[in-house]
Coordinates of C-alpha atoms and ligand atoms in Angstrom, one line a residue:
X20 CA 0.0 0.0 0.0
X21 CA 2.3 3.2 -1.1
X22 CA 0.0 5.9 -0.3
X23 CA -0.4 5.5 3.9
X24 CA 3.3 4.4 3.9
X25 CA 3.9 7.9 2.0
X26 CA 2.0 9.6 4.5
X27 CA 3.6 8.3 7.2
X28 CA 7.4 9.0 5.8
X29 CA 5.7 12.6 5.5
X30 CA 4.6 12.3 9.0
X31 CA 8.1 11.1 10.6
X32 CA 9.9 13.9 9.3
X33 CA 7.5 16.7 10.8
X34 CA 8.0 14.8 13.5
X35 CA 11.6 14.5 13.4
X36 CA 12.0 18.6 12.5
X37 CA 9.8 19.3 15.5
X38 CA 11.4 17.6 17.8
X39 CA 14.7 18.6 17.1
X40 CA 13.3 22.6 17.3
X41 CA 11.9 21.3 20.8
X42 CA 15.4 19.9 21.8
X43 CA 17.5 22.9 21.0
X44 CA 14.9 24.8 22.8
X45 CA 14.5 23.1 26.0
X46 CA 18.5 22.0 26.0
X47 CA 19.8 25.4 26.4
X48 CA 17.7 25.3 30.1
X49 CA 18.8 21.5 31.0
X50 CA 15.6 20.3 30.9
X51 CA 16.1 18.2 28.1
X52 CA 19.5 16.4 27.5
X53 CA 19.0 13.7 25.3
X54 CA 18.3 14.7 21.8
X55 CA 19.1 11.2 20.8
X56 CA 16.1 9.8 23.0
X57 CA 14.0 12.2 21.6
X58 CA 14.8 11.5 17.9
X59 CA 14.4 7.7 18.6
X60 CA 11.0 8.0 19.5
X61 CA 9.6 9.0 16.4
X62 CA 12.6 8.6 14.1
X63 CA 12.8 4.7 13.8
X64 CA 15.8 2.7 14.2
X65 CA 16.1 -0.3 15.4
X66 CA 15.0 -1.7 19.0
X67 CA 16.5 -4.1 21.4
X68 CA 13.3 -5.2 22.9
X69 CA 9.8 -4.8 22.5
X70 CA 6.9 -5.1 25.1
X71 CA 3.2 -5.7 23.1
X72 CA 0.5 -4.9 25.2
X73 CA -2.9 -6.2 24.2
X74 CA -6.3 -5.1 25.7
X75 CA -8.2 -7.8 24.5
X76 CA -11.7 -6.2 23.7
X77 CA -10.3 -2.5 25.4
X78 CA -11.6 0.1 22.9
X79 CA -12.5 3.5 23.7
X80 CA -15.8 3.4 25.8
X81 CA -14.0 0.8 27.9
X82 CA -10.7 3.0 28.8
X83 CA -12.7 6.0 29.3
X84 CA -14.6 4.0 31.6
X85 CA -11.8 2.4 33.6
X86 CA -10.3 6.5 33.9
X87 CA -13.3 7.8 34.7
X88 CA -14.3 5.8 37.4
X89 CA -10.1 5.2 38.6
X90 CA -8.6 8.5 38.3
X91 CA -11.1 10.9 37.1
X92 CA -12.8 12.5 33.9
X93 CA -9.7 14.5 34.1
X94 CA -7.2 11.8 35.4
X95 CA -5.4 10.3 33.3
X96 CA -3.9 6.3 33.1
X97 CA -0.7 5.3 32.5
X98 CA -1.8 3.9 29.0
X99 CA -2.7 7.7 27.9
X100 CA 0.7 9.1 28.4
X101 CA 2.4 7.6 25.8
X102 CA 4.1 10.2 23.4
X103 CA 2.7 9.0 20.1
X104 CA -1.2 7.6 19.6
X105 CA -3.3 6.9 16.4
X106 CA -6.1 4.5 15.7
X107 CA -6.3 1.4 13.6
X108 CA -9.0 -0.6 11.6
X109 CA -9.4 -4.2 13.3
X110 CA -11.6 -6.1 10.2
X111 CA -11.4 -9.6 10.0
X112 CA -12.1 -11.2 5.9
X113 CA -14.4 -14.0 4.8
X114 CA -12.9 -16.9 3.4
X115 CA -12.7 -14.9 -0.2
X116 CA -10.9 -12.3 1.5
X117 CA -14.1 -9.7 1.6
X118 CA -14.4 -8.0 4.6
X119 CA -15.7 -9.3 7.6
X120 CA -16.6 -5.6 9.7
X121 CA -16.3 -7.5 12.9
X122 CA -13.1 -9.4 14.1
X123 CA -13.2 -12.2 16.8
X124 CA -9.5 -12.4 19.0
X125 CA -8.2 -15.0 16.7
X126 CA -8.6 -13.4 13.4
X127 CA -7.1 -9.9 14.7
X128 CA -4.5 -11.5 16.1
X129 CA -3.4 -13.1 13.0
X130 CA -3.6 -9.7 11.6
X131 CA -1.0 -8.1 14.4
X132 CA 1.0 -11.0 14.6
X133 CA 1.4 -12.1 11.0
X134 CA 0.4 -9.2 9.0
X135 CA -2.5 -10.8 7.5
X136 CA -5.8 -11.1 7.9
X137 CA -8.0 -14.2 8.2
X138 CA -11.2 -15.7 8.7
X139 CA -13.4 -15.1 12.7
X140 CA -11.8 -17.9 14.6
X141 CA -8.5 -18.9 12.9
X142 CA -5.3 -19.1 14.6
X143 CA -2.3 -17.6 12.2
X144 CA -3.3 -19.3 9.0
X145 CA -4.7 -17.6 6.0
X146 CA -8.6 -17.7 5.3
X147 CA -9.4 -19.4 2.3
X148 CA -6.2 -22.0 2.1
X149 CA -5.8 -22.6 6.1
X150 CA -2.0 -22.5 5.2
X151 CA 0.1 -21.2 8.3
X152 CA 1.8 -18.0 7.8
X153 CA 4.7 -17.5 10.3
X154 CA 4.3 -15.0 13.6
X155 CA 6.2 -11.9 15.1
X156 CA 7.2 -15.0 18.0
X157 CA 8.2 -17.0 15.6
X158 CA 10.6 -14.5 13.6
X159 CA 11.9 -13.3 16.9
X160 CA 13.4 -16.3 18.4
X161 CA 14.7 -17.1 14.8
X162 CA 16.7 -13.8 15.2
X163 CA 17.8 -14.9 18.4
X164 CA 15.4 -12.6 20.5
X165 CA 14.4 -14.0 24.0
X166 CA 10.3 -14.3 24.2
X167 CA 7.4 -14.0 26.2
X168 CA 3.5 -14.3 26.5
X169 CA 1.8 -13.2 29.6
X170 CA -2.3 -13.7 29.8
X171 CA -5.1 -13.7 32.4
X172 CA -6.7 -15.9 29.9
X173 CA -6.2 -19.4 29.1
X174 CA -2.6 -19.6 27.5
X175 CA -4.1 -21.4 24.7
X176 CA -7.2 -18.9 24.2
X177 CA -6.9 -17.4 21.0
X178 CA -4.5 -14.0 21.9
X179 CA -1.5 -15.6 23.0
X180 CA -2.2 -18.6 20.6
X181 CA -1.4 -16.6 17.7
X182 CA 2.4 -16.5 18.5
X183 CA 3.1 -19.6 19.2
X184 CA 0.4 -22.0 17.2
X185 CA -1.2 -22.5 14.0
X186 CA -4.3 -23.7 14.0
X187 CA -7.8 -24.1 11.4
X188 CA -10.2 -22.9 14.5
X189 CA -9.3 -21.6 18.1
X190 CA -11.6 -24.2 19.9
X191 CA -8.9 -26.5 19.4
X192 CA -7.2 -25.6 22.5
X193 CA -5.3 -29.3 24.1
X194 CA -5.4 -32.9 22.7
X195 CA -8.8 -33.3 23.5
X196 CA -10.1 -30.4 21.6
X197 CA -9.2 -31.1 18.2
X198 CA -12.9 -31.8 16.6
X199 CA -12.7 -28.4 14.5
X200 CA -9.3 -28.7 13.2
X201 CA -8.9 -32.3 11.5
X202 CA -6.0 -31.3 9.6
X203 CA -3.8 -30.0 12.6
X204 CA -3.9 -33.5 14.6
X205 CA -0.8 -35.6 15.0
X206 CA -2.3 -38.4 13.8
X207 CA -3.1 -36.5 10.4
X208 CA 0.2 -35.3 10.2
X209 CA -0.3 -31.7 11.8
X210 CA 1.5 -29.7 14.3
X211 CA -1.3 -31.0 17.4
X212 CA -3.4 -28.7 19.5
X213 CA -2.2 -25.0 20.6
X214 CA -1.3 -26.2 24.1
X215 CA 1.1 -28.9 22.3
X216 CA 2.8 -26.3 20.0
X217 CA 3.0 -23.7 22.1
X218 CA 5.2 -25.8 24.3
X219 CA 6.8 -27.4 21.1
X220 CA 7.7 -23.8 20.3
X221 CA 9.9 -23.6 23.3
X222 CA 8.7 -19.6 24.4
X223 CA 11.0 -18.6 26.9
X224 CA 8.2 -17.4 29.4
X225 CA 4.6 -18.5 29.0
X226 CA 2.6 -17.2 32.2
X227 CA -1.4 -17.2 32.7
X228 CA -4.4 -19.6 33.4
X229 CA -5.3 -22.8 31.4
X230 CA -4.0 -25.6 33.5
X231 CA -6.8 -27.6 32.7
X232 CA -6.1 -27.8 28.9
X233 CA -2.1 -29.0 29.6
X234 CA -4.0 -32.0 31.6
X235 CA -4.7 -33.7 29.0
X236 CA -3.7 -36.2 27.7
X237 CA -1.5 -36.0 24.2
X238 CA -3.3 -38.7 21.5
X239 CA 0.0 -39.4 19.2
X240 CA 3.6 -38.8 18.3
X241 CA 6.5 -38.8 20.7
X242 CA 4.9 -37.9 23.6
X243 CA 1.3 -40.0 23.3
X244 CA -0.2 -41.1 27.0
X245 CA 1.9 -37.7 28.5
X246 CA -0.2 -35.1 29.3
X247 CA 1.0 -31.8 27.9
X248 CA 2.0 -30.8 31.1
X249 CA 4.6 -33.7 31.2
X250 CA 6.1 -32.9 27.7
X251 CA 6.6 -29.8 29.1
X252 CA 8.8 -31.0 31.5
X253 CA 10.4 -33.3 28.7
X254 CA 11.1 -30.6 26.7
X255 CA 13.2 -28.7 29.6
X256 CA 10.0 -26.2 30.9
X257 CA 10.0 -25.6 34.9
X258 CA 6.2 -26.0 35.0
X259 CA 4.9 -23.8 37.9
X260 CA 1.2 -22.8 39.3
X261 CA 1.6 -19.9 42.0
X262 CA 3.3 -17.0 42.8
X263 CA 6.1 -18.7 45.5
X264 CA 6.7 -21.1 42.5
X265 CA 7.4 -18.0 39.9
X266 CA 9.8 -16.4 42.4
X267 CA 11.6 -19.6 42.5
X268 CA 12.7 -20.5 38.6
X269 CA 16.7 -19.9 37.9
X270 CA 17.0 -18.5 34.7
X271 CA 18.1 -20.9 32.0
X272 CA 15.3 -22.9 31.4
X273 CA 12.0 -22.2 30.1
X274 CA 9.2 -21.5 32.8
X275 CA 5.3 -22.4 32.4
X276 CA 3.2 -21.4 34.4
X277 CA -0.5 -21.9 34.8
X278 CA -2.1 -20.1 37.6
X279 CA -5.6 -21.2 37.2
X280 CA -7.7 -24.2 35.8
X281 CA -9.1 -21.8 33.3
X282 CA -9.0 -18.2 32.8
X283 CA -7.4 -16.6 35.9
X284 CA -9.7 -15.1 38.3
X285 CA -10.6 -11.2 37.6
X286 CA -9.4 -8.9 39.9
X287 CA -13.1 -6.8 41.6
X288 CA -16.5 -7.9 41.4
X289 CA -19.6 -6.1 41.8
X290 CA -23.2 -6.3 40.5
X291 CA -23.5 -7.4 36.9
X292 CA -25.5 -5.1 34.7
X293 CA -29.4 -5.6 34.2
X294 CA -32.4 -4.7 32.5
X295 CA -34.1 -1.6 33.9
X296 CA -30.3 -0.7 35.5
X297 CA -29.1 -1.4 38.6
X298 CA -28.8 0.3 42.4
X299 CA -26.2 2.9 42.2
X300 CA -22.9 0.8 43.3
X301 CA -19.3 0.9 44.3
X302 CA -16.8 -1.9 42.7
X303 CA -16.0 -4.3 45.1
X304 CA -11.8 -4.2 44.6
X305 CA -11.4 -7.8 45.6
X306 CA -12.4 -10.9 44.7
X307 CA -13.4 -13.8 47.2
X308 CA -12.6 -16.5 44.3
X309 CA -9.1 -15.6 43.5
X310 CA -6.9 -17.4 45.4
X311 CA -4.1 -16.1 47.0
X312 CA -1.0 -16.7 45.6
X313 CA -2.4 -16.2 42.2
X314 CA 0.2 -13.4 40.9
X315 CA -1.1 -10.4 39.1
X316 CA -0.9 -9.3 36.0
X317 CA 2.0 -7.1 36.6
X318 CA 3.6 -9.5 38.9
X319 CA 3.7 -11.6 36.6
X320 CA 5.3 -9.1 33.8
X321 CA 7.8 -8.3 36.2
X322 CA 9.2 -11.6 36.7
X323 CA 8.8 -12.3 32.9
X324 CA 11.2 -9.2 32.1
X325 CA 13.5 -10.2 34.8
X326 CA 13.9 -13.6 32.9
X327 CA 13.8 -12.8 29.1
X328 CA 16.7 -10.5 30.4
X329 CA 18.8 -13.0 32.5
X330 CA 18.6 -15.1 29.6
X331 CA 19.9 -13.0 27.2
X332 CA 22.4 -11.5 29.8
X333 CA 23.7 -15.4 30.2
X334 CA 24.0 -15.6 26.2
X335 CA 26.0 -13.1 25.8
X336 CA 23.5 -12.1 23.4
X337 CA 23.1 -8.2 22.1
X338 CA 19.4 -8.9 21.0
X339 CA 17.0 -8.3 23.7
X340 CA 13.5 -9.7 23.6
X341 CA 9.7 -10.0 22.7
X342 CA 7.3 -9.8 25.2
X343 CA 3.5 -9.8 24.3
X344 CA 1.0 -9.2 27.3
X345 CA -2.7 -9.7 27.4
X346 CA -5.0 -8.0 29.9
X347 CA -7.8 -10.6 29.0
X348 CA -10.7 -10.3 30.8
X349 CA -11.5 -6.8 30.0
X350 CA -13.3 -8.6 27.2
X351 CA -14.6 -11.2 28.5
X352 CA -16.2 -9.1 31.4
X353 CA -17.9 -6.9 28.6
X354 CA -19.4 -10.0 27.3
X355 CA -20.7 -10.8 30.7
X356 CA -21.6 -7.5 31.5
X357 CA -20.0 -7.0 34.3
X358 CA -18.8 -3.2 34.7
X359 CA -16.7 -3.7 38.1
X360 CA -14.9 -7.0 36.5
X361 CA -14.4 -5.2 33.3
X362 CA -12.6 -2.6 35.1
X363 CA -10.5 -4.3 37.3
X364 CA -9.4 -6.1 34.6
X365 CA -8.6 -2.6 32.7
X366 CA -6.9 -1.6 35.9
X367 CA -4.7 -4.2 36.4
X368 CA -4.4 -3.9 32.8
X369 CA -2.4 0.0 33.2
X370 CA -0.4 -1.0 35.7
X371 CA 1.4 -3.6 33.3
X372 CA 1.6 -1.2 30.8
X373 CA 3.2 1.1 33.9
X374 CA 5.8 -1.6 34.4
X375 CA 6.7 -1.6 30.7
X376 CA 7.0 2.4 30.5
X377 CA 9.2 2.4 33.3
X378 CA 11.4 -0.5 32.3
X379 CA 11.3 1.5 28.5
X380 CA 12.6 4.6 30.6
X381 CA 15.5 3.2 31.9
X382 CA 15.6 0.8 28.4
X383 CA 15.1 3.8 25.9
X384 CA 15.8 0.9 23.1
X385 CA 12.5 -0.8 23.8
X386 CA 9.5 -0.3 22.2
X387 CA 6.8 -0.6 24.0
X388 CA 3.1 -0.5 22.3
X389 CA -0.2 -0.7 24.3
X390 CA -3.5 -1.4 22.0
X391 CA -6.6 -3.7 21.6
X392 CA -7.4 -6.0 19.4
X393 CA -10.9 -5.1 18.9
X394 CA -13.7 -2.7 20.5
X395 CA -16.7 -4.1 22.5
X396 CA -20.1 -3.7 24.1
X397 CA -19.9 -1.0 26.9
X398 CA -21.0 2.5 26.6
X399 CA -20.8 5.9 29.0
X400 CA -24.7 6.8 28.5
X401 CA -26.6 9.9 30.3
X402 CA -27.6 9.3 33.8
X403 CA -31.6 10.1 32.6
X404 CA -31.2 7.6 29.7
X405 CA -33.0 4.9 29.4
X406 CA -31.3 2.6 27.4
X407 CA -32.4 -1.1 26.4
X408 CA -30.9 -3.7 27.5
X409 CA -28.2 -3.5 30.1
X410 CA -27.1 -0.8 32.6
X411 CA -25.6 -0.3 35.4
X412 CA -24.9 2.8 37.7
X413 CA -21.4 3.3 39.1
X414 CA -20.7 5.9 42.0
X415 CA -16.8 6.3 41.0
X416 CA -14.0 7.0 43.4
X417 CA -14.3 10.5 43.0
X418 CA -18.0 10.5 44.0
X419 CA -20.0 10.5 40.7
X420 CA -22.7 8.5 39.5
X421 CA -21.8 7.0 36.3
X422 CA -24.0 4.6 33.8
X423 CA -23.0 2.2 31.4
X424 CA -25.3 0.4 29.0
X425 CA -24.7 -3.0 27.5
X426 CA -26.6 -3.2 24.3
X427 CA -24.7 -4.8 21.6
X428 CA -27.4 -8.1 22.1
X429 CA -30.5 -9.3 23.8
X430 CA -30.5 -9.8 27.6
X431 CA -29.4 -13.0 28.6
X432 CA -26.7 -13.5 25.5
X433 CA -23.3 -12.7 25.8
X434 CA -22.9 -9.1 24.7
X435 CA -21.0 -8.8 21.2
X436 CA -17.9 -7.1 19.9
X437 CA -17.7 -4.0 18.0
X438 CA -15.9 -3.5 14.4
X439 CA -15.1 0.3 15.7
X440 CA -11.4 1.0 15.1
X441 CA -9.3 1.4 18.0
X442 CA -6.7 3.1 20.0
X443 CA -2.7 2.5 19.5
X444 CA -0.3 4.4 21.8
X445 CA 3.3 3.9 21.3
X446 CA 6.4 4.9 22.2
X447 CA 10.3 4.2 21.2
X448 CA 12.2 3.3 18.1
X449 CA 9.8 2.9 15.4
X450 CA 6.7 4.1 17.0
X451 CA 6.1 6.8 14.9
X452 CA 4.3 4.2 12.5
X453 CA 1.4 4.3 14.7
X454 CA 0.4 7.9 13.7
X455 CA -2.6 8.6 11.5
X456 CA -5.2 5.7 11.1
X457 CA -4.1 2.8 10.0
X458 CA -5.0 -1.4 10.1
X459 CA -4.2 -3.6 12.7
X460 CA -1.6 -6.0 9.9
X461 CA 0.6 -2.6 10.3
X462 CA 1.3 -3.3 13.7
X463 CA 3.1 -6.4 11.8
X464 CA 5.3 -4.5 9.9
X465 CA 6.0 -1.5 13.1
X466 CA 7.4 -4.4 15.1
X467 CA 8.9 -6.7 12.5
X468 CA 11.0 -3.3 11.6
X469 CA 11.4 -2.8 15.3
X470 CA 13.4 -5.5 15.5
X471 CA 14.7 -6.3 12.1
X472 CA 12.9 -9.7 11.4
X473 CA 12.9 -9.3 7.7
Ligands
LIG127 MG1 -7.7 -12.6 24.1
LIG128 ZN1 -14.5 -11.5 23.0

């Protein structure tokens, strides 16, 4: 596509002008002393690591509503202080490549992480010819980077499955849930279930829920009778399932860990939404059914960074490291309803993308990109609305009744996503490609230049 990568050339050098005016200005009073730090965040070159962070169904409605009711209609999150922010187009295609206006997880994450776009429900293989097309994961460890996928979700749900698997439909999460994908199974010659090659791919660091679907029990090949969990181990992964057990992995080896059964547990609770609204009501900003010992989101970043680093440090190795991180739930809560879960989840959300900005302040070579992968259901309505569907009324922590009205399907369903385009905040060497509008495969190309992959 010349014309937007025209535009954007146009774009960087403003950019680059500008900032240099601003540097020669602010330098003569000290305030600013690194014209070079300056240049690289809108100038390009090349990055030692980068830090994706995915809000999995977090378009606009749903950050304004986590800020609003957090910090303030004039607060602002860590995700909105990034120096550089545009939008992008999240479509998914039809099998003849027309345009599908509304993407699932899997489909727009075969867009960001292989630059094209498929079919609703396929895991980084092309619509039409179900042929796999290689990932940003993929390219990166071939170039020697360290990697990394943190979720809340399952680790074989379909965000972090696009790095690390290929599948023909994202139901076919372990051994057992191969019935959609007949072409993928062992037996048939494929590559096996996500959990399967996601461990086959040897990630570095894969932390988040899913235990249940490494339980089972692999059908054929090398490691038949094993459960997934067990070829972990065979294949050199410290397998862990709590926060004492994350603290306690050396470097060196590959860590799994799976903190939950299934998805792991949101962070608040409160009083779904319902028809005809509900009682005006403060989050709850704990949950009775998380366990303790379950790490957070951000702990669990944390420790990740520590130990794509350590490995790299131990190599010897000038290449840094990919690290994609998924604040899951913030969809899944909007499908459900549920404004408090939805913005814990949001919450927790910011402060991993917190950790990343500070670790990309002291690590100006890291680009660090925060984004969703598609919009959703929830919407900031008028307090005398009456809105079909479902609402709720939030008194926010600065003492303000707030509603937000579910209405993307009938009562009762899960609520729907949107096919709005949404937010992309950047910052570091190459982020100046997220400027201007542009579609969720350019995310592809930003990080694939990033890090030289092609
Ligand atoms: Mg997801
Ligand atoms: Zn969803």
């Amino acid at each position: 596509m010349p014309r937007p990568i025209r535009r954007r050339l146009v774009v960087a050098t403003a950019l680059v002008a500008a900032t240099a005016a601003a540097v020669t200005v602010t330098s003569s009073a000290g305030a600013f002393d690194s014209a070079q730090a300056a240049r690289a965040v809108v100038e390009g070159g090349q990055a030692k690591n980068v830090i994706l962070l995915i809000g999995d169904g977090m378009g606009d409605s749903e950050i304004t509503l986590a800020r609003d009711y957090t910090v303030g209609a004039d607060g602002r999150l860590n995700m909105d202080g990034f120096p550089l922010t545009g939008a992008y187009t999240t479509y998914a295609v039809h099998e003849d490549g027309t345009p599908d206006y509304v993407t699932d997880s899997a489909a727009s994450g075969t867009g960001w992480a292989t630059g094209v776009k498929t079919v609703n429900g396929r895991i980084s293989k092309t619509p039409g010819t179900d042929k796999a097309v290689p990932t940003l994961l993929e390219l990166a460890q071939k170039r020697g980077y360290a990697t990394g996928s943190v979720t809340t979700a399952e680790l074989t749900d379909a965000t972090p499955a696009v790095l690390a698997s290929h599948a023909t439909d994202r139901s076919c999460q372990g051994p057992a849930d191969m019935a959609k994908c007949p072409a993928d199974t062992l037996a048939a010659g494929g590559p096996g279930s996500i959990a399967e090659q996601s461990v086959n791919h040897r990630v570095d660091v894969l932390l988040g829920g899913g235990g249940k679907r490494f339980d089972q029990k692999v059908t054929d090949g090398a490691y038949r009778g094993l459960t997934v969990t067990e070829q972990a181990r065979k294949l050199g992964y410290q397998v862990v399932t709590d926060s004492a057990g994350l603290r306690g992995v050396k470097p060196g080896r590959p860590v799994l860990g799976l903190f939950a059964p299934g998805n792991v547990p949101v962070e608040w609770t409160g009083r779904p939404a319902a028809v005809g609204g509900t009682d005006p009501q403060r989050c709850v900003t704990s949950n009775p059914n998380r366990p303790a010992g379950t790490p957070s989101l951000a702990d669990s970043v944390a420790r990740a960074i520590e130990l794509l680093e350590a490995k790299q440090r131990r190599k010897h190795s000038e290449r840094g490291f990919f690290l994609q991180i998924e604040g899951a739930s913030i969809d899944k809560q909007d499908h459900a309803a549920d404004p408090c879960g939805q913005i814990g989840e949001t919450a927790a959300f910011d402060r991993a993308v917190e950790l990343a900005r500070a670790y990309a302040a002291r690590h100006p070579d890291t680009l660090v990109v925060t984004t969703a992968d598609h919009g959703h259901s929830s919407q900031i309505v008028p307090l005398e609305a009456a809105p079909p569907g479902l609402s709720s009324t939030l008194v926010t922590d600065e003492g303000q009744r707030l509603k937000v009205n579910y209405s993307t399907n009938t009562p009762g369903q899960s609520q729907e996503h949107t096919g709005t385009q949404v937010r992309i905040a950047a910052q570091g060497p190459q982020a100046y490609r997220v400027l201007g509008v542009t579609d969720q495969t350019d995310l592809f190309t930003t990080i694939s230049e990033a890090l030289r992959l092609r």
